[in-house]
XYZ file of C-alpha atoms in Angstrom:
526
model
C 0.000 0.000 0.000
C 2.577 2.586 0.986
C 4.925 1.605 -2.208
C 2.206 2.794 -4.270
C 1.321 5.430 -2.623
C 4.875 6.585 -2.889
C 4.207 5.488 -6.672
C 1.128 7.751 -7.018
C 3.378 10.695 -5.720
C 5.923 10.539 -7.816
C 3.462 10.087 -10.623
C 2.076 13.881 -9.856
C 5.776 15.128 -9.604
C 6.367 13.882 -12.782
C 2.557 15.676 -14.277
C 3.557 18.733 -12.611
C 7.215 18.752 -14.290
C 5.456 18.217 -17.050
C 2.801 21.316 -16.282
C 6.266 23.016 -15.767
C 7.821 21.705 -19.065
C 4.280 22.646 -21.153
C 4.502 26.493 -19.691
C 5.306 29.236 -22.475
C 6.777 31.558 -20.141
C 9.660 28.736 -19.009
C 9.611 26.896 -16.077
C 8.999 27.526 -12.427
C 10.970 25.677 -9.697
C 8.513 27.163 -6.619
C 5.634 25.036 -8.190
C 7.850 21.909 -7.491
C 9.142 22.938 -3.911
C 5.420 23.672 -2.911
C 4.059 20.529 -3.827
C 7.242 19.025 -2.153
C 6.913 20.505 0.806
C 2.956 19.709 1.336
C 4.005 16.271 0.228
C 6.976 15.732 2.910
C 5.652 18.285 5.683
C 8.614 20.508 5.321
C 9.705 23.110 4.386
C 12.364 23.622 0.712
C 14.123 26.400 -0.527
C 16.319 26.468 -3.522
C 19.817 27.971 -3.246
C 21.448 29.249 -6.572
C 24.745 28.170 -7.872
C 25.958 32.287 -6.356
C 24.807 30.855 -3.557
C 21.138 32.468 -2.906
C 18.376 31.562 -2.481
C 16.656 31.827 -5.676
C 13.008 30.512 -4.798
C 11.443 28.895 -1.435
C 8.277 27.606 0.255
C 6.777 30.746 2.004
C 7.738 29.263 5.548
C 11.656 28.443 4.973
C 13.157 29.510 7.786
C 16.208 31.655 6.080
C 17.908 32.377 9.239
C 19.311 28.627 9.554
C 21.186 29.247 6.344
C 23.849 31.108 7.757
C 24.606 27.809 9.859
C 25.001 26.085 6.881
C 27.423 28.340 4.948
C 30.359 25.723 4.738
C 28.395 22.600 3.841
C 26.401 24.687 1.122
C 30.059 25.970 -0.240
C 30.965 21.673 -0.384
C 27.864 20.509 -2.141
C 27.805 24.025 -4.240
C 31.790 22.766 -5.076
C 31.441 19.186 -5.964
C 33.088 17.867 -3.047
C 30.001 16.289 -1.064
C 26.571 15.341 -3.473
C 23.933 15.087 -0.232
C 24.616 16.135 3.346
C 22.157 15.408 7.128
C 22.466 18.126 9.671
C 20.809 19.754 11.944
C 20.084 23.115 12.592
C 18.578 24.727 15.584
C 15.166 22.952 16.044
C 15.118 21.967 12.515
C 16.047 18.767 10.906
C 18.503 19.245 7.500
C 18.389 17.840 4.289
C 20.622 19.138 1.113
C 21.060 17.924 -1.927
C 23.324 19.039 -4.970
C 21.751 19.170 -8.225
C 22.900 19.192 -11.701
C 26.649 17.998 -12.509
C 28.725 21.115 -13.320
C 30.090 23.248 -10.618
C 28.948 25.892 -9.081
C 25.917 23.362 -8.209
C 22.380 24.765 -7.018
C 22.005 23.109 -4.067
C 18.186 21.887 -2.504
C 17.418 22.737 0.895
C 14.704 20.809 2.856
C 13.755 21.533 6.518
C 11.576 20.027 9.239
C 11.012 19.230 12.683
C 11.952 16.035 12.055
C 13.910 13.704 10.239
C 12.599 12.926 6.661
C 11.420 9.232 6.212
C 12.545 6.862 3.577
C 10.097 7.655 1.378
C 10.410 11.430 2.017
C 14.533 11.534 1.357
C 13.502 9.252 -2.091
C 11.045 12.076 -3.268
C 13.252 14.823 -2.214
C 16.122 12.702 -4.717
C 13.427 12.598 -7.277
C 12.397 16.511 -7.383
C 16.082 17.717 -7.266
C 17.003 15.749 -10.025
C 13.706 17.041 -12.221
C 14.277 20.715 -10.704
C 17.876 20.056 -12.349
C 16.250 18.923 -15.762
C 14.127 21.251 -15.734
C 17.114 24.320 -15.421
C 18.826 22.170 -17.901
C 15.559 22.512 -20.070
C 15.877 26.519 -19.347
C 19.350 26.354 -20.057
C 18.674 25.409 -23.736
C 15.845 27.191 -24.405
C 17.337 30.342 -23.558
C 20.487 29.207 -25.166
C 18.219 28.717 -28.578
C 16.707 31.827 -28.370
C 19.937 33.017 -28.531
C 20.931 31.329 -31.004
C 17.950 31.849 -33.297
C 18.530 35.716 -32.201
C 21.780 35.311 -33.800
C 21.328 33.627 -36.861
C 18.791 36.354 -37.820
C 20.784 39.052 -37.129
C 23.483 37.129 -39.408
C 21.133 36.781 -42.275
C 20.112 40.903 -41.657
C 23.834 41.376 -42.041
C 23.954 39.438 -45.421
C 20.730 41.202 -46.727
C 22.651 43.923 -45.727
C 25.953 43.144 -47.840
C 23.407 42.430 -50.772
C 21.612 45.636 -50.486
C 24.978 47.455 -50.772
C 26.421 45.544 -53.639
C 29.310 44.008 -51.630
C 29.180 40.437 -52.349
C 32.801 39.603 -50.879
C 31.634 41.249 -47.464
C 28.710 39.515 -47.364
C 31.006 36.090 -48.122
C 33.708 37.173 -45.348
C 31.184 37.523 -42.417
C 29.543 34.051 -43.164
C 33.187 32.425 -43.523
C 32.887 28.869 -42.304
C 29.182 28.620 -43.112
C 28.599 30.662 -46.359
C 24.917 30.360 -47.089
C 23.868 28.285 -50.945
C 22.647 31.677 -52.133
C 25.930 32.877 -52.074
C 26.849 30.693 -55.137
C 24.142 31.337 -56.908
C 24.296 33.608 -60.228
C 20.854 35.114 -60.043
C 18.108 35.528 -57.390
C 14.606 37.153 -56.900
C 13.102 38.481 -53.613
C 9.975 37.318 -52.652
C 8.238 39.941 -50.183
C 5.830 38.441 -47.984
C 3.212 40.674 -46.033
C 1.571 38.758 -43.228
C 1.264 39.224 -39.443
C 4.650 40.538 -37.303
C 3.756 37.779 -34.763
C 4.296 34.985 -37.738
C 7.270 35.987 -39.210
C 9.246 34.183 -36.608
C 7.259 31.263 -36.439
C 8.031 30.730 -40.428
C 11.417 31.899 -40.314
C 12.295 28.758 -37.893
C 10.083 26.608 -39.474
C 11.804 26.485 -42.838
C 15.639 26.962 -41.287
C 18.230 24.611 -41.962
C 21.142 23.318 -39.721
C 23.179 26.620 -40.628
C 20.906 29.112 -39.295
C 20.038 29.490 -43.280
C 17.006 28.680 -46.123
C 18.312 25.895 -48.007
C 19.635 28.439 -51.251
C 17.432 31.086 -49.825
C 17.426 33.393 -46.839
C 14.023 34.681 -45.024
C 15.223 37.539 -43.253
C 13.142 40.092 -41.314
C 12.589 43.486 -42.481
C 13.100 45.976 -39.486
C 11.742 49.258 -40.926
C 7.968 46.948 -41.374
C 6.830 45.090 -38.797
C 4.533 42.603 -41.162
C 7.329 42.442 -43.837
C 9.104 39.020 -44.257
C 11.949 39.314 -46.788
C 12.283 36.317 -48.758
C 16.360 35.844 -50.872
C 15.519 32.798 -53.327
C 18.666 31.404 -56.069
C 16.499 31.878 -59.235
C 15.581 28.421 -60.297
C 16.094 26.416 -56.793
C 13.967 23.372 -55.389
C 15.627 22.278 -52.362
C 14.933 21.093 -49.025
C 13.234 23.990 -48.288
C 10.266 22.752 -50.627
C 10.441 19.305 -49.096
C 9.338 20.849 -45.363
C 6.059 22.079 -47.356
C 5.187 18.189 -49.002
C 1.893 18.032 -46.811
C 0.404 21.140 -47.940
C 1.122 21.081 -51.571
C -1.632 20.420 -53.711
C 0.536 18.966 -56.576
C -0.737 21.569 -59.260
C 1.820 24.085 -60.900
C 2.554 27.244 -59.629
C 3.290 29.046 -63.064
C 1.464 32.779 -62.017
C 3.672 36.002 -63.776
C 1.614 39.327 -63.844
C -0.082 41.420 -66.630
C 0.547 45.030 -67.043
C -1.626 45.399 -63.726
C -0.250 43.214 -62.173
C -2.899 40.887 -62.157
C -1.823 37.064 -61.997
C -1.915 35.393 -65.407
C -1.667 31.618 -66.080
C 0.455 32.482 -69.040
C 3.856 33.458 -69.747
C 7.473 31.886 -68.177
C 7.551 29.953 -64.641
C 8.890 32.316 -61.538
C 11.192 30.363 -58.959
C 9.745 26.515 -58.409
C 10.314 25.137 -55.022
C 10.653 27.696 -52.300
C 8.936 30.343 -54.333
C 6.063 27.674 -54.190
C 5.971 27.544 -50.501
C 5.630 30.871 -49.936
C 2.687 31.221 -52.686
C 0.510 28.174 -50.988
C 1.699 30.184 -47.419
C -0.630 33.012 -49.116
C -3.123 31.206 -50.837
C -3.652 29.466 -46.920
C -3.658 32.510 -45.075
C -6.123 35.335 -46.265
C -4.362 37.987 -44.230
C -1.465 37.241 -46.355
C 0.244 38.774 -49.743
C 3.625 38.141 -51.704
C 5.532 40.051 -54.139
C 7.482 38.926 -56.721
C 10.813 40.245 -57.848
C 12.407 39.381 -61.524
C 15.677 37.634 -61.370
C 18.431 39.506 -60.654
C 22.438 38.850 -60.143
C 23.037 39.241 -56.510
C 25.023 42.378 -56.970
C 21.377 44.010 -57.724
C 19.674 43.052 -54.751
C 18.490 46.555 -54.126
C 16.618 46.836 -57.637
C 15.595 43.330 -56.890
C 13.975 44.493 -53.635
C 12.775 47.703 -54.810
C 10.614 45.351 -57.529
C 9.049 43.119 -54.903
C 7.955 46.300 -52.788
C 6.215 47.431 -56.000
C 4.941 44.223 -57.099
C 3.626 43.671 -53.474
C 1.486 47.088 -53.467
C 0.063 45.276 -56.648
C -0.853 42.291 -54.793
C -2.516 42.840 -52.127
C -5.944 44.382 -54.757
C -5.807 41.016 -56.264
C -7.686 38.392 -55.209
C -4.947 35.827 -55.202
C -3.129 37.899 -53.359
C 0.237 37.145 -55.597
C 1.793 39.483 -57.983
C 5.165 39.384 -59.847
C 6.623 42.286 -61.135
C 6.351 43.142 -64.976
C 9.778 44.373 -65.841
C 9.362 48.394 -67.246
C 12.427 49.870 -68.326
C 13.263 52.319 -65.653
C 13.629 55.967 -66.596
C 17.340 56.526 -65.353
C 18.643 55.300 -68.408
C 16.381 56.905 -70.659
C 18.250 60.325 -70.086
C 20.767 61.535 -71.740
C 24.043 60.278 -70.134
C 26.223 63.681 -70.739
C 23.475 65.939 -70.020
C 21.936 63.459 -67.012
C 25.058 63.467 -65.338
C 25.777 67.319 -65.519
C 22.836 68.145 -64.157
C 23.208 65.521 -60.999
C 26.820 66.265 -60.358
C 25.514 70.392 -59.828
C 23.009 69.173 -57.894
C 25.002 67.067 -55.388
C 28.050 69.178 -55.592
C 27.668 70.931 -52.174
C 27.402 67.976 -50.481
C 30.799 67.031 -51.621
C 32.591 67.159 -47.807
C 29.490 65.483 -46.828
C 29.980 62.514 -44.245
C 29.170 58.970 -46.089
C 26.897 58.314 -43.246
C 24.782 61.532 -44.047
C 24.438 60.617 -47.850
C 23.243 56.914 -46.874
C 20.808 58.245 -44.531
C 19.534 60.444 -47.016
C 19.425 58.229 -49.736
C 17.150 56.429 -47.454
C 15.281 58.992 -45.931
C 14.289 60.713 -49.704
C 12.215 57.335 -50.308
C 11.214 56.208 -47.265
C 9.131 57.302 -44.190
C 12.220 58.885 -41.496
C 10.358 56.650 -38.668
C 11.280 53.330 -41.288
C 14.869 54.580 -41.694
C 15.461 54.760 -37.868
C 14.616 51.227 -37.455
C 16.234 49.835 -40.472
C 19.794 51.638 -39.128
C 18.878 51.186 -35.630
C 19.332 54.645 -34.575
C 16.780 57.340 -33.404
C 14.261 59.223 -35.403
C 16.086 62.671 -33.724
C 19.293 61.488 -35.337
C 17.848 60.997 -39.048
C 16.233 64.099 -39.047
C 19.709 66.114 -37.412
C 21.414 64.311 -40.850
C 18.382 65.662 -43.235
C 18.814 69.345 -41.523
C 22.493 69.250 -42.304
C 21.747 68.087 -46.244
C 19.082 70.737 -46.565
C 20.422 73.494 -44.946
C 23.415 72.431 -47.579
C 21.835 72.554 -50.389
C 19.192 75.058 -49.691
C 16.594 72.633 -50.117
C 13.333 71.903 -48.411
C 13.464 68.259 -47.953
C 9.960 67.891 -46.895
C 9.270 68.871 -50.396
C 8.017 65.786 -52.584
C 9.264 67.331 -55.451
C 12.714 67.767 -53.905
C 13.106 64.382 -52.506
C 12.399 63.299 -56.080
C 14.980 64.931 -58.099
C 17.300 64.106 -55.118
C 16.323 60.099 -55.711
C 17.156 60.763 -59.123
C 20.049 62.814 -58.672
C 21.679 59.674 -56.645
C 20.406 56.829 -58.726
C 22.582 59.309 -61.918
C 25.220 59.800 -60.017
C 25.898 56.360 -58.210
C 24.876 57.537 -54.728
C 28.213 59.756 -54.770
C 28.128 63.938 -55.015
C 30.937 63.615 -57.878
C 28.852 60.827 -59.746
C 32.085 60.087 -61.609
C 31.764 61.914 -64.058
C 34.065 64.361 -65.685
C 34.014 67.713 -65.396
C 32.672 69.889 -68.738
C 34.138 73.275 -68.934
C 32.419 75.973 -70.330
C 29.167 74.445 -71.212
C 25.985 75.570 -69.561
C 24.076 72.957 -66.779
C 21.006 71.777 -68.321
C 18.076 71.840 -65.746
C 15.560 68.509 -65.008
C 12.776 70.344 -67.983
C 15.642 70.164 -70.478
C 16.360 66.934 -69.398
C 12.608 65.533 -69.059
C 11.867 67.282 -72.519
C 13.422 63.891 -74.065
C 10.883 61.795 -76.744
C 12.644 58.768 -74.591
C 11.512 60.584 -71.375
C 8.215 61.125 -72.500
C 7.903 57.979 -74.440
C 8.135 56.717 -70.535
C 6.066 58.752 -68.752
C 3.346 57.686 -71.465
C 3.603 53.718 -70.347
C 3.760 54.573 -66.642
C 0.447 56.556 -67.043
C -1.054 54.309 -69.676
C -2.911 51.807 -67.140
C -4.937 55.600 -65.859
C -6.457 56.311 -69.403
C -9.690 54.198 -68.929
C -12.947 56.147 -67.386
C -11.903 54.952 -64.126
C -8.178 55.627 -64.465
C -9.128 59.274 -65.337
C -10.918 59.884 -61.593
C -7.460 57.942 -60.235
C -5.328 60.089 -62.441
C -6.993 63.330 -61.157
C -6.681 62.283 -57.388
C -2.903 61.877 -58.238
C -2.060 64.620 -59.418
C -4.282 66.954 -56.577
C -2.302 64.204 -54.078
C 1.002 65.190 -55.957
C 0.319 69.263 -55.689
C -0.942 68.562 -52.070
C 2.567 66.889 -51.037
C 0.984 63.471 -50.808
C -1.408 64.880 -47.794
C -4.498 63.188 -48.381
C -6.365 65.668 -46.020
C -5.284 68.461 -48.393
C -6.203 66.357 -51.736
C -9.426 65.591 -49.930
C -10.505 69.143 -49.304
C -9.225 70.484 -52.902
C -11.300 67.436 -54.464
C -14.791 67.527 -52.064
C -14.068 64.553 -51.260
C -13.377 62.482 -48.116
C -10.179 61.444 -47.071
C -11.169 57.400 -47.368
C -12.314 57.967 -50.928
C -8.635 59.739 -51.684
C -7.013 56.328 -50.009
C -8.898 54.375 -51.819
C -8.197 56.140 -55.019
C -4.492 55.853 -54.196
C -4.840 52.117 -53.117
C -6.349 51.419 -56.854
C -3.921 53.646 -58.371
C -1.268 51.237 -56.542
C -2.991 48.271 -58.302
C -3.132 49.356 -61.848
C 0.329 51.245 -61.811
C 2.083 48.281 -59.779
C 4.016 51.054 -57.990
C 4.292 51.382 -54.013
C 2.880 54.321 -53.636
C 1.636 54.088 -49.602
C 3.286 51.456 -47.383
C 6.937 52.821 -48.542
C 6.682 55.534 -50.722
C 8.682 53.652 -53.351
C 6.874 54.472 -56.503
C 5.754 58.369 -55.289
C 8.557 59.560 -57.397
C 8.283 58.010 -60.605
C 4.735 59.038 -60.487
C 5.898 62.550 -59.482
C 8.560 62.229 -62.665
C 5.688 60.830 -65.119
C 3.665 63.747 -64.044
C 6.267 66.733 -64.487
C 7.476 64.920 -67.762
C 3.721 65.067 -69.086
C 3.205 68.564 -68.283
C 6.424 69.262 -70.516
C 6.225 69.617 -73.923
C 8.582 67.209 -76.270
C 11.805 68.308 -78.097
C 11.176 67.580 -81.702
């Protein structure tokens, strides 16, 4: 009778290590000392491996620890495993736990000595009180990990973004992730819930802290923004972790001119580009956009793609949109001329820190409160470097206008005040109408606007513009309209759709729409 008695104790130790074990906050050692304690009539405190007491049974008497300073130091040590004593009126048992030294050490006092079956229960808790700090241990120590891994694949998203492939290869050295050695990739943006993106980022990583040939890394600057590296033509492993869900049917969706998904036209990326469009077709709250291939020196135009080609998405019904590749105006200008014009335009900033001309790079396209996070540094700070480029070039940077012919003047000129281009003495700087006055300029401007020319596209097309002249302040384009300020979003959400351009989450597409609309307004050079 009493052996199964001791039985059915030991069988709720073992349900409440498990209630300990299930617990999403970690474990919690008092939980196991109090049903101890009511168990054995005593009273059990834990005593850390620093040597206090990290959690007891609200009756421990503390003050008989003092007594028991040099046995505590020989069990914490390694030199003793269990020790008897006494202690005033109080009966002593202590027991080390775990095997490494320093050693918590378990406590357990009464009025009298513990039985047989008492000492055997106390054995049994301190060795699941040790498991379960061992099971602590490791969780905490893969949360680290994991923490880690994704700031590693930030830091190669990074490298990417900036073009430097052999830094990118020299801080993964001894682990160099598959998409390294691949020739082309596309970036698959997926928009879902912040409180998922960590959940699928662990779900499809490999032994390396890596995708397979991909990388899934999380966007900092946008909270629901998962941002997906894929080799451009891979089907790996990464594929094989999806085999329950898949449907067996062909993914083979490109885009229209809208951006609408089509059934026709080349394959994107099989495999893990296929995962992440069944993640969207399962999950209504979810959208992806596609990126064309790109060599991995080109991430950023790769990236800027699937930000456009993701505003397009989400006003589809599937959900899914790939980018349709539009030749982008940059080159369209002339290249003297072009360059001219950006290199008098950036030249005051030539003793310009580097850090101000990245920050400003960033901050002319996206929201300042997006650049602070994606640098990790304060919103104060971005707009101290803005001031300093403004008050430079005598520009108001809150401007739309201004922040787009600064875009442009970067994108001509590499990022860098002197562009690299040579000097022209003694010939006149053309200005942005000369250089928008182009046929190829205007032949542009004429496909961008193109998708706005049906009845519907006209009411979109006027909203733009009064959105444009308002400096994208849809209060302002509401009043000048007389209309509401949901009917102008909703204009500019449609207007996102049918010109598969960014124009609200980012701000990635405002300034070729503010470019096709001063270029329209010009009249052509014959």
């Amino acid at each position: 009778m009493e052996a199964r008695a001791h039985t059915g104790r030991l069988d709720e130790l073992l349900h409440e290590v498990r209630r300990q074990m299930g617990r999403g906050a970690g474990a919690d050692p008092r939980a196991v000392l109090d049903w101890l304690g009511r168990q054995i009539d005593a009273d059990v405190a834990l005593i850390g491996s620093a040597g206090a007491v990290e959690t007891s049974t609200a009756r421990f008497p503390r003050q008989i620890l003092p007594s028991l300073e040099r046995t505590l130091s020989r069990l914490a040590g390694g030199q003793m495993t269990a020790a008897v004593t006494e202690s005033g009126a109080f009966q002593v048992r202590l027991e080390a736990l775990g095997p490494r030294a320093p050693r918590p050490v378990l406590v357990v006092a009464g009025t009298s000595a513990p039985t047989r079956e008492a000492a055997s229960l106390v054995s049994h808790a301190g060795s699941l009180i040790a498991l379960l700090d061992r099971a602590q241990d490791a969780d905490t120590t893969l949360r680290g990990y994991q923490h880690k891994a994704r700031q590693l694949r930030f830091a190669v998203f990074s490298a990417l973004l900036a073009g430097d492939l052999t830094l990118a290869r020299r801080m993964t050295t001894g682990a160099v992730p598959a998409l390294l050695d691949a020739e082309r990739l596309r970036v698959y943006l997926l928009h879902c819930p912040s409180e998922d993106r960590d959940r699928l980022a662990q779900n499809y990583q490999d032994g390396s802290g890596y995708h397979g040939t991909g990388l899934m890394v999380h966007c900092p600057a946008f909270k629901e923004h998962l941002i997906c590296l894929v080799a451009d033509g891979s089907a790996d492993e990464f594929a094989d972790k999806a085999t329950d869900e898949a449907d067996g049917e062909p993914d083979n969706e490109v885009t229209d001119d809208a951006g609408n998904a089509s059934a026709d036209g080349p394959q994107v990326t099989q495999g893990q580009g296929a995962v992440l469009r069944r993640l969207v077709r399962d999950n209504p709250h979810y959208a992806l956009g596609i990126s064309s291939p790109y060599p991995l020196g080109a991430t950023a135009e790769a990236y800027g793609q699937a930000l456009h080609a993701l505003a397009a998405a989400r006003h589809t019904p599937e959900r899914v949109a790939a980018y349709l590749g539009r030749t982008p105006l940059v080159p369209l200008l002339p290249r003297t001329e072009a360059g001219a014009w950006a290199r008098a335009l950036l030249r005051p900033l030539g003793s310009t820190p580097r850090a101000t001309l990245d920050i400003t790079r960033l901050a002319v396209t996206f929201p300042r409160s997006a650049v602070a996070r994606l640098l990790d540094i304060s919103r104060n700070t971005v707009s101290h470097h803005l001031g300093r480029v403004a008050a430079t070039l005598g520009l108001d940077l809150g401007d739309v206008r201004t922040r787009a012919a600064l875009d442009l003047a970067f994108c001509l000129a590499g990022g860098q005040p002197d562009g690299g281009f040579g000097a022209e003495h003694g010939r006149p700087e053309p200005t942005l109408d000369e250089l928008f006055r182009t046929e190829p300029a205007h032949a542009w401007a004429r496909e961008f606007l193109r998708p706005l020319q049906s009845t519907r596209g006209r009411d979109l097309y006027t909203t733009l513009r009064a959105w444009i002249d308002a400096n994208t302040d849809a209060q302002r384009t509401a009043r000048h309209l007389g209309l509401s300020r949901n009917t102008v979003r909703a204009h500019l959400r449609a207007a996102e759709h049918l010109l598969s351009r960014d124009l609200l989450t980012t701000g990635s597409g405002i300034h070729d729409l503010v470019h096709a609309l001063h270029i329209t307004g010009l009249q052509p050079v014959d």
